């Protein structure tokens, strides 16, 4: 150390001692005399340039004694001066291990006597963050000191201590990371990328796991183990002196440790075993409905007194604890899945049960937010399917998750409060009067779509704003400051479940394609069919992934497609249907592929339109034929919805659909119709044409995997072109042969304006459809030609039937 630096240090200590002498002159003579003696020694001549750090410690070490004495007086004014000097001691790194123990003992004394708690906290934090002198029992005592101040009556002290505890708990584990990095052992494996089959072997947590750990790891292990015990309401073995603890705070600390320092748990078998044996058992226990949700847990002899002060003991789910438990479960599944395959199966099953209609709305919202976090990660989706659905004797967790999401969405149309249903007219039309919503909606002007949401059988559920722009963020999982269950925004559960569906399909698509950087927007493929025959990651796995999810996804998406009231929601659902149809075709599963294509085709045609080719492959028929017994809940919800609503707001729904009419035409005759029979006029809405665009996108971008579904696609497009009156023009393109709208334009201008602009685009896509066939391989081209042959044969049959009928 250079002379100037030494002089600054000694000068600072001398000033502290002079101040201490002045403050103790009248009352604490022993402290004054000790300070004067030390001050005299510090003034002796010395050769500053020759001092090492250790020799400087030896010179200044006696100065600590009067400072400790001053704190022991517990005089507020004097302790403030002494703690400030001790903090300078710590900052200059003048303490040794013995001196650090003296400091901890004296700040413990001050803590017990409620003297200058803020300075005490500052000193404790400074002592631990500036050096590694404090370990073992001294570290434990320092942490307990901060814990006890966290539960002080003074809110400011409590909040400051809480922040200090979080900082120091993280510091304990940071020391382990540094200790591991400095060793010559193999680098740790992280939990983020280690999605194995969970085959890692665990050894039983021994009675003395600390023997095999290094010093910093021993402290961290003891701390983590005691935190688990405290949350469980047990007596700690290392954090001696704890008198009380809140379960919520303890769970927060566990979550922070597990989310930040996962490398420690993967590197050290002792930590892994502790995680598996103690933490998971604790989480499962706390999720049990029989566990009473005590907010504050008492430790040791103060247990009865504290429980009397905190009578919060109820068997009902307690929001602060449930929310933090779900946050903890989210961390365990995301980062420790490969270590906890069996435990994660239990966790996921518990989350699924929270979606039941009889659960509180806030609990369903929390479960949906957790599922959204998990299902948006392709690697996790892949792991769930591999570890559970593909195992012969395991629970089909991924299938159950998707089916539960579908059942949840369907049940929301049944359990939605009456207030939402009665507000449907306002949301859809902007009218609060009893006059016709049709006429009121016209006044909002061209290009304006209704509020984003879903309307089904008299029930209106809006989409929350957070889910209409950008990536949705969890709301209830972040309410760490709430003690009572918050109110649920109208449509929030539907919005999160809707986001879950879109993201799970995106994850499935990315996993099957084995291109994590790709997007799920199938219509954006620049090279069209060139990627359709790419080799999938694993054929058997990809097939299972589709088989486990398609029934639930189809049930939910078809319902949402029918219920969507705005263009954006409809487009998102259509893209998801396209993506999953393509994925099913890629892995060679024709049943789900045809079911999703059928859903698109049916949605593009007028209601109750007679088309045999679609009835033969009805999604409902396919679902009933393929679904496993676990699908029964979903089907019962469908039946419930089918019987619900009745004619409630029937006029609103009818008029809402009518004001979207953009075309009226006659149906195309088909061979299945009796000879001479005719259907009445049929109408097409803006949503029908939006679905038509989706079918054209499928034909253009995914023609290589359509196979026999080409016949269904071409038949649907043929009927749509007929209803729209599209016929080949002289240049080869398709143009309408009659006015688009054959009803009063005065009531339909706003609805038709945007569609009229899009019609040439649809005509162009339809005209160029067969040009795209140059990108098809031989097999796909054969399917296209065969579909055209069938259409030609059907047209000949219709022509023959009409001629026979005319002759007769």
PDB file of N, CA, C and O in Angstrom, residues 494-530:
ATOM      1  N   UNK A 494     -60.418 -16.010 -20.648  1.00  0.00           N
ATOM      2  CA  UNK A 494     -60.528 -16.372 -22.052  1.00  0.00           C
ATOM      3  C   UNK A 494     -59.321 -15.864 -22.836  1.00  0.00           C
ATOM      4  O   UNK A 494     -58.791 -16.556 -23.708  1.00  0.00           O
ATOM      5  N   UNK A 495     -58.872 -14.660 -22.531  1.00  0.00           N
ATOM      6  CA  UNK A 495     -57.740 -14.076 -23.251  1.00  0.00           C
ATOM      7  C   UNK A 495     -56.468 -14.893 -23.048  1.00  0.00           C
ATOM      8  O   UNK A 495     -55.717 -15.141 -23.991  1.00  0.00           O
ATOM      9  N   UNK A 496     -56.221 -15.335 -21.806  1.00  0.00           N
ATOM     10  CA  UNK A 496     -55.010 -16.134 -21.547  1.00  0.00           C
ATOM     11  C   UNK A 496     -55.129 -17.513 -22.184  1.00  0.00           C
ATOM     12  O   UNK A 496     -54.176 -18.024 -22.769  1.00  0.00           O
ATOM     13  N   UNK A 497     -56.316 -18.127 -22.063  1.00  0.00           N
ATOM     14  CA  UNK A 497     -56.505 -19.443 -22.679  1.00  0.00           C
ATOM     15  C   UNK A 497     -56.357 -19.363 -24.193  1.00  0.00           C
ATOM     16  O   UNK A 497     -55.763 -20.260 -24.818  1.00  0.00           O
ATOM     17  N   UNK A 498     -56.872 -18.323 -24.776  1.00  0.00           N
ATOM     18  CA  UNK A 498     -56.746 -18.081 -26.223  1.00  0.00           C
ATOM     19  C   UNK A 498     -55.267 -17.947 -26.608  1.00  0.00           C
ATOM     20  O   UNK A 498     -54.801 -18.542 -27.591  1.00  0.00           O
ATOM     21  N   UNK A 499     -54.499 -17.189 -25.814  1.00  0.00           N
ATOM     22  CA  UNK A 499     -53.060 -17.060 -26.071  1.00  0.00           C
ATOM     23  C   UNK A 499     -52.349 -18.401 -25.910  1.00  0.00           C
ATOM     24  O   UNK A 499     -51.403 -18.710 -26.654  1.00  0.00           O
ATOM     25  N   UNK A 500     -52.781 -19.217 -24.958  1.00  0.00           N
ATOM     26  CA  UNK A 500     -52.197 -20.553 -24.773  1.00  0.00           C
ATOM     27  C   UNK A 500     -52.363 -21.402 -26.030  1.00  0.00           C
ATOM     28  O   UNK A 500     -51.429 -22.089 -26.459  1.00  0.00           O
ATOM     29  N   UNK A 501     -53.560 -21.382 -26.595  1.00  0.00           N
ATOM     30  CA  UNK A 501     -53.823 -22.173 -27.796  1.00  0.00           C
ATOM     31  C   UNK A 501     -52.901 -21.766 -28.941  1.00  0.00           C
ATOM     32  O   UNK A 501     -52.302 -22.613 -29.610  1.00  0.00           O
ATOM     33  N   UNK A 502     -52.800 -20.464 -29.172  1.00  0.00           N
ATOM     34  CA  UNK A 502     -51.965 -19.997 -30.271  1.00  0.00           C
ATOM     35  C   UNK A 502     -50.508 -20.380 -30.056  1.00  0.00           C
ATOM     36  O   UNK A 502     -49.812 -20.794 -30.991  1.00  0.00           O
ATOM     37  N   UNK A 503     -50.039 -20.271 -28.804  1.00  0.00           N
ATOM     38  CA  UNK A 503     -48.629 -20.554 -28.543  1.00  0.00           C
ATOM     39  C   UNK A 503     -48.312 -22.044 -28.541  1.00  0.00           C
ATOM     40  O   UNK A 503     -47.220 -22.456 -28.918  1.00  0.00           O
ATOM     41  N   UNK A 504     -49.260 -22.872 -28.111  1.00  0.00           N
ATOM     42  CA  UNK A 504     -48.976 -24.305 -28.119  1.00  0.00           C
ATOM     43  C   UNK A 504     -48.891 -24.818 -29.556  1.00  0.00           C
ATOM     44  O   UNK A 504     -48.070 -25.689 -29.883  1.00  0.00           O
ATOM     45  N   UNK A 505     -49.705 -24.261 -30.439  1.00  0.00           N
ATOM     46  CA  UNK A 505     -49.613 -24.658 -31.848  1.00  0.00           C
ATOM     47  C   UNK A 505     -48.304 -24.177 -32.448  1.00  0.00           C
ATOM     48  O   UNK A 505     -47.650 -24.889 -33.215  1.00  0.00           O
ATOM     49  N   UNK A 506     -47.902 -22.976 -32.076  1.00  0.00           N
ATOM     50  CA  UNK A 506     -46.602 -22.472 -32.541  1.00  0.00           C
ATOM     51  C   UNK A 506     -45.481 -23.388 -32.041  1.00  0.00           C
ATOM     52  O   UNK A 506     -44.563 -23.740 -32.797  1.00  0.00           O
ATOM     53  N   UNK A 507     -45.532 -23.786 -30.775  1.00  0.00           N
ATOM     54  CA  UNK A 507     -44.492 -24.660 -30.216  1.00  0.00           C
ATOM     55  C   UNK A 507     -44.468 -26.010 -30.928  1.00  0.00           C
ATOM     56  O   UNK A 507     -43.401 -26.533 -31.255  1.00  0.00           O
ATOM     57  N   UNK A 508     -45.648 -26.589 -31.160  1.00  0.00           N
ATOM     58  CA  UNK A 508     -45.720 -27.871 -31.857  1.00  0.00           C
ATOM     59  C   UNK A 508     -45.111 -27.745 -33.245  1.00  0.00           C
ATOM     60  O   UNK A 508     -44.329 -28.607 -33.688  1.00  0.00           O
ATOM     61  N   UNK A 509     -45.433 -26.679 -33.950  1.00  0.00           N
ATOM     62  CA  UNK A 509     -44.902 -26.476 -35.296  1.00  0.00           C
ATOM     63  C   UNK A 509     -43.387 -26.374 -35.287  1.00  0.00           C
ATOM     64  O   UNK A 509     -42.699 -26.983 -36.110  1.00  0.00           O
ATOM     65  N   UNK A 510     -42.838 -25.632 -34.341  1.00  0.00           N
ATOM     66  CA  UNK A 510     -41.385 -25.460 -34.274  1.00  0.00           C
ATOM     67  C   UNK A 510     -40.687 -26.766 -33.918  1.00  0.00           C
ATOM     68  O   UNK A 510     -39.607 -27.066 -34.448  1.00  0.00           O
ATOM     69  N   UNK A 511     -41.287 -27.532 -33.032  1.00  0.00           N
ATOM     70  CA  UNK A 511     -40.665 -28.808 -32.651  1.00  0.00           C
ATOM     71  C   UNK A 511     -40.667 -29.777 -33.829  1.00  0.00           C
ATOM     72  O   UNK A 511     -39.665 -30.442 -34.111  1.00  0.00           O
ATOM     73  N   UNK A 512     -41.799 -29.876 -34.530  1.00  0.00           N
ATOM     74  CA  UNK A 512     -41.889 -30.807 -35.656  1.00  0.00           C
ATOM     75  C   UNK A 512     -40.937 -30.395 -36.773  1.00  0.00           C
ATOM     76  O   UNK A 512     -40.274 -31.222 -37.394  1.00  0.00           O
ATOM     77  N   UNK A 513     -40.843 -29.102 -37.018  1.00  0.00           N
ATOM     78  CA  UNK A 513     -39.932 -28.622 -38.056  1.00  0.00           C
ATOM     79  C   UNK A 513     -38.478 -28.695 -37.625  1.00  0.00           C
ATOM     80  O   UNK A 513     -37.578 -28.647 -38.460  1.00  0.00           O
ATOM     81  N   UNK A 514     -38.279 -28.756 -36.284  1.00  0.00           N
ATOM     82  CA  UNK A 514     -36.920 -28.768 -35.739  1.00  0.00           C
ATOM     83  C   UNK A 514     -36.148 -27.522 -36.157  1.00  0.00           C
ATOM     84  O   UNK A 514     -34.947 -27.571 -36.441  1.00  0.00           O
ATOM     85  N   UNK A 515     -36.853 -26.404 -36.204  1.00  0.00           N
ATOM     86  CA  UNK A 515     -36.222 -25.122 -36.530  1.00  0.00           C
ATOM     87  C   UNK A 515     -36.696 -24.096 -35.517  1.00  0.00           C
ATOM     88  O   UNK A 515     -37.628 -23.345 -35.776  1.00  0.00           O
ATOM     89  N   UNK A 516     -36.059 -24.034 -34.336  1.00  0.00           N
ATOM     90  CA  UNK A 516     -36.522 -23.142 -33.274  1.00  0.00           C
ATOM     91  C   UNK A 516     -36.568 -21.674 -33.665  1.00  0.00           C
ATOM     92  O   UNK A 516     -37.290 -20.896 -33.069  1.00  0.00           O
ATOM     93  N   UNK A 517     -35.829 -21.271 -34.672  1.00  0.00           N
ATOM     94  CA  UNK A 517     -35.819 -19.861 -35.042  1.00  0.00           C
ATOM     95  C   UNK A 517     -36.923 -19.511 -36.030  1.00  0.00           C
ATOM     96  O   UNK A 517     -37.108 -18.353 -36.381  1.00  0.00           O
ATOM     97  N   UNK A 518     -37.654 -20.538 -36.492  1.00  0.00           N
ATOM     98  CA  UNK A 518     -38.700 -20.288 -37.480  1.00  0.00           C
ATOM     99  C   UNK A 518     -39.918 -19.681 -36.820  1.00  0.00           C
ATOM    100  O   UNK A 518     -40.052 -19.646 -35.614  1.00  0.00           O
ATOM    101  N   UNK A 519     -40.845 -19.208 -37.620  1.00  0.00           N
ATOM    102  CA  UNK A 519     -42.101 -18.680 -37.101  1.00  0.00           C
ATOM    103  C   UNK A 519     -43.205 -19.662 -37.401  1.00  0.00           C
ATOM    104  O   UNK A 519     -43.064 -20.573 -38.216  1.00  0.00           O
ATOM    105  N   UNK A 520     -44.334 -19.463 -36.747  1.00  0.00           N
ATOM    106  CA  UNK A 520     -45.476 -20.360 -36.956  1.00  0.00           C
ATOM    107  C   UNK A 520     -46.419 -19.855 -38.031  1.00  0.00           C
ATOM    108  O   UNK A 520     -47.459 -20.440 -38.261  1.00  0.00           O
ATOM    109  N   UNK A 521     -46.069 -18.747 -38.674  1.00  0.00           N
ATOM    110  CA  UNK A 521     -46.932 -18.198 -39.716  1.00  0.00           C
ATOM    111  C   UNK A 521     -46.710 -18.955 -41.017  1.00  0.00           C
ATOM    112  O   UNK A 521     -45.787 -18.697 -41.755  1.00  0.00           O
ATOM    113  N   UNK A 522     -47.584 -19.906 -41.266  1.00  0.00           N
ATOM    114  CA  UNK A 522     -47.373 -20.761 -42.432  1.00  0.00           C
ATOM    115  C   UNK A 522     -47.531 -20.013 -43.738  1.00  0.00           C
ATOM    116  O   UNK A 522     -46.948 -20.383 -44.751  1.00  0.00           O
ATOM    117  N   UNK A 523     -48.321 -18.942 -43.751  1.00  0.00           N
ATOM    118  CA  UNK A 523     -48.543 -18.210 -44.997  1.00  0.00           C
ATOM    119  C   UNK A 523     -47.348 -17.376 -45.398  1.00  0.00           C
ATOM    120  O   UNK A 523     -47.315 -16.837 -46.499  1.00  0.00           O
ATOM    121  N   UNK A 524     -46.346 -17.248 -44.511  1.00  0.00           N
ATOM    122  CA  UNK A 524     -45.192 -16.407 -44.812  1.00  0.00           C
ATOM    123  C   UNK A 524     -44.047 -17.182 -45.446  1.00  0.00           C
ATOM    124  O   UNK A 524     -42.969 -16.650 -45.639  1.00  0.00           O
ATOM    125  N   UNK A 525     -44.270 -18.437 -45.728  1.00  0.00           N
ATOM    126  CA  UNK A 525     -43.195 -19.238 -46.317  1.00  0.00           C
ATOM    127  C   UNK A 525     -42.839 -18.724 -47.706  1.00  0.00           C
ATOM    128  O   UNK A 525     -43.680 -18.655 -48.587  1.00  0.00           O
ATOM    129  N   UNK A 526     -41.570 -18.380 -47.879  1.00  0.00           N
ATOM    130  CA  UNK A 526     -41.158 -17.788 -49.157  1.00  0.00           C
ATOM    131  C   UNK A 526     -40.900 -18.831 -50.230  1.00  0.00           C
ATOM    132  O   UNK A 526     -41.048 -18.569 -51.418  1.00  0.00           O
ATOM    133  N   UNK A 527     -40.496 -19.997 -49.791  1.00  0.00           N
ATOM    134  CA  UNK A 527     -40.192 -21.015 -50.798  1.00  0.00           C
ATOM    135  C   UNK A 527     -41.296 -22.056 -50.911  1.00  0.00           C
ATOM    136  O   UNK A 527     -41.096 -23.133 -51.442  1.00  0.00           O
ATOM    137  N   UNK A 528     -42.442 -21.726 -50.397  1.00  0.00           N
ATOM    138  CA  UNK A 528     -43.655 -22.523 -50.539  1.00  0.00           C
ATOM    139  C   UNK A 528     -43.442 -23.994 -50.252  1.00  0.00           C
ATOM    140  O   UNK A 528     -43.246 -24.400 -49.124  1.00  0.00           O
ATOM    141  N   UNK A 529     -43.436 -24.794 -51.284  1.00  0.00           N
ATOM    142  CA  UNK A 529     -43.453 -26.238 -51.070  1.00  0.00           C
ATOM    143  C   UNK A 529     -42.073 -26.822 -50.828  1.00  0.00           C
ATOM    144  O   UNK A 529     -41.948 -27.993 -50.524  1.00  0.00           O
ATOM    145  N   UNK A 530     -41.024 -26.048 -50.959  1.00  0.00           N
ATOM    146  CA  UNK A 530     -39.681 -26.616 -50.866  1.00  0.00           C
ATOM    147  C   UNK A 530     -39.377 -27.158 -49.487  1.00  0.00           C
ATOM    148  O   UNK A 530     -38.573 -28.064 -49.333  1.00  0.00           O
TER     149      UNK A 530
END
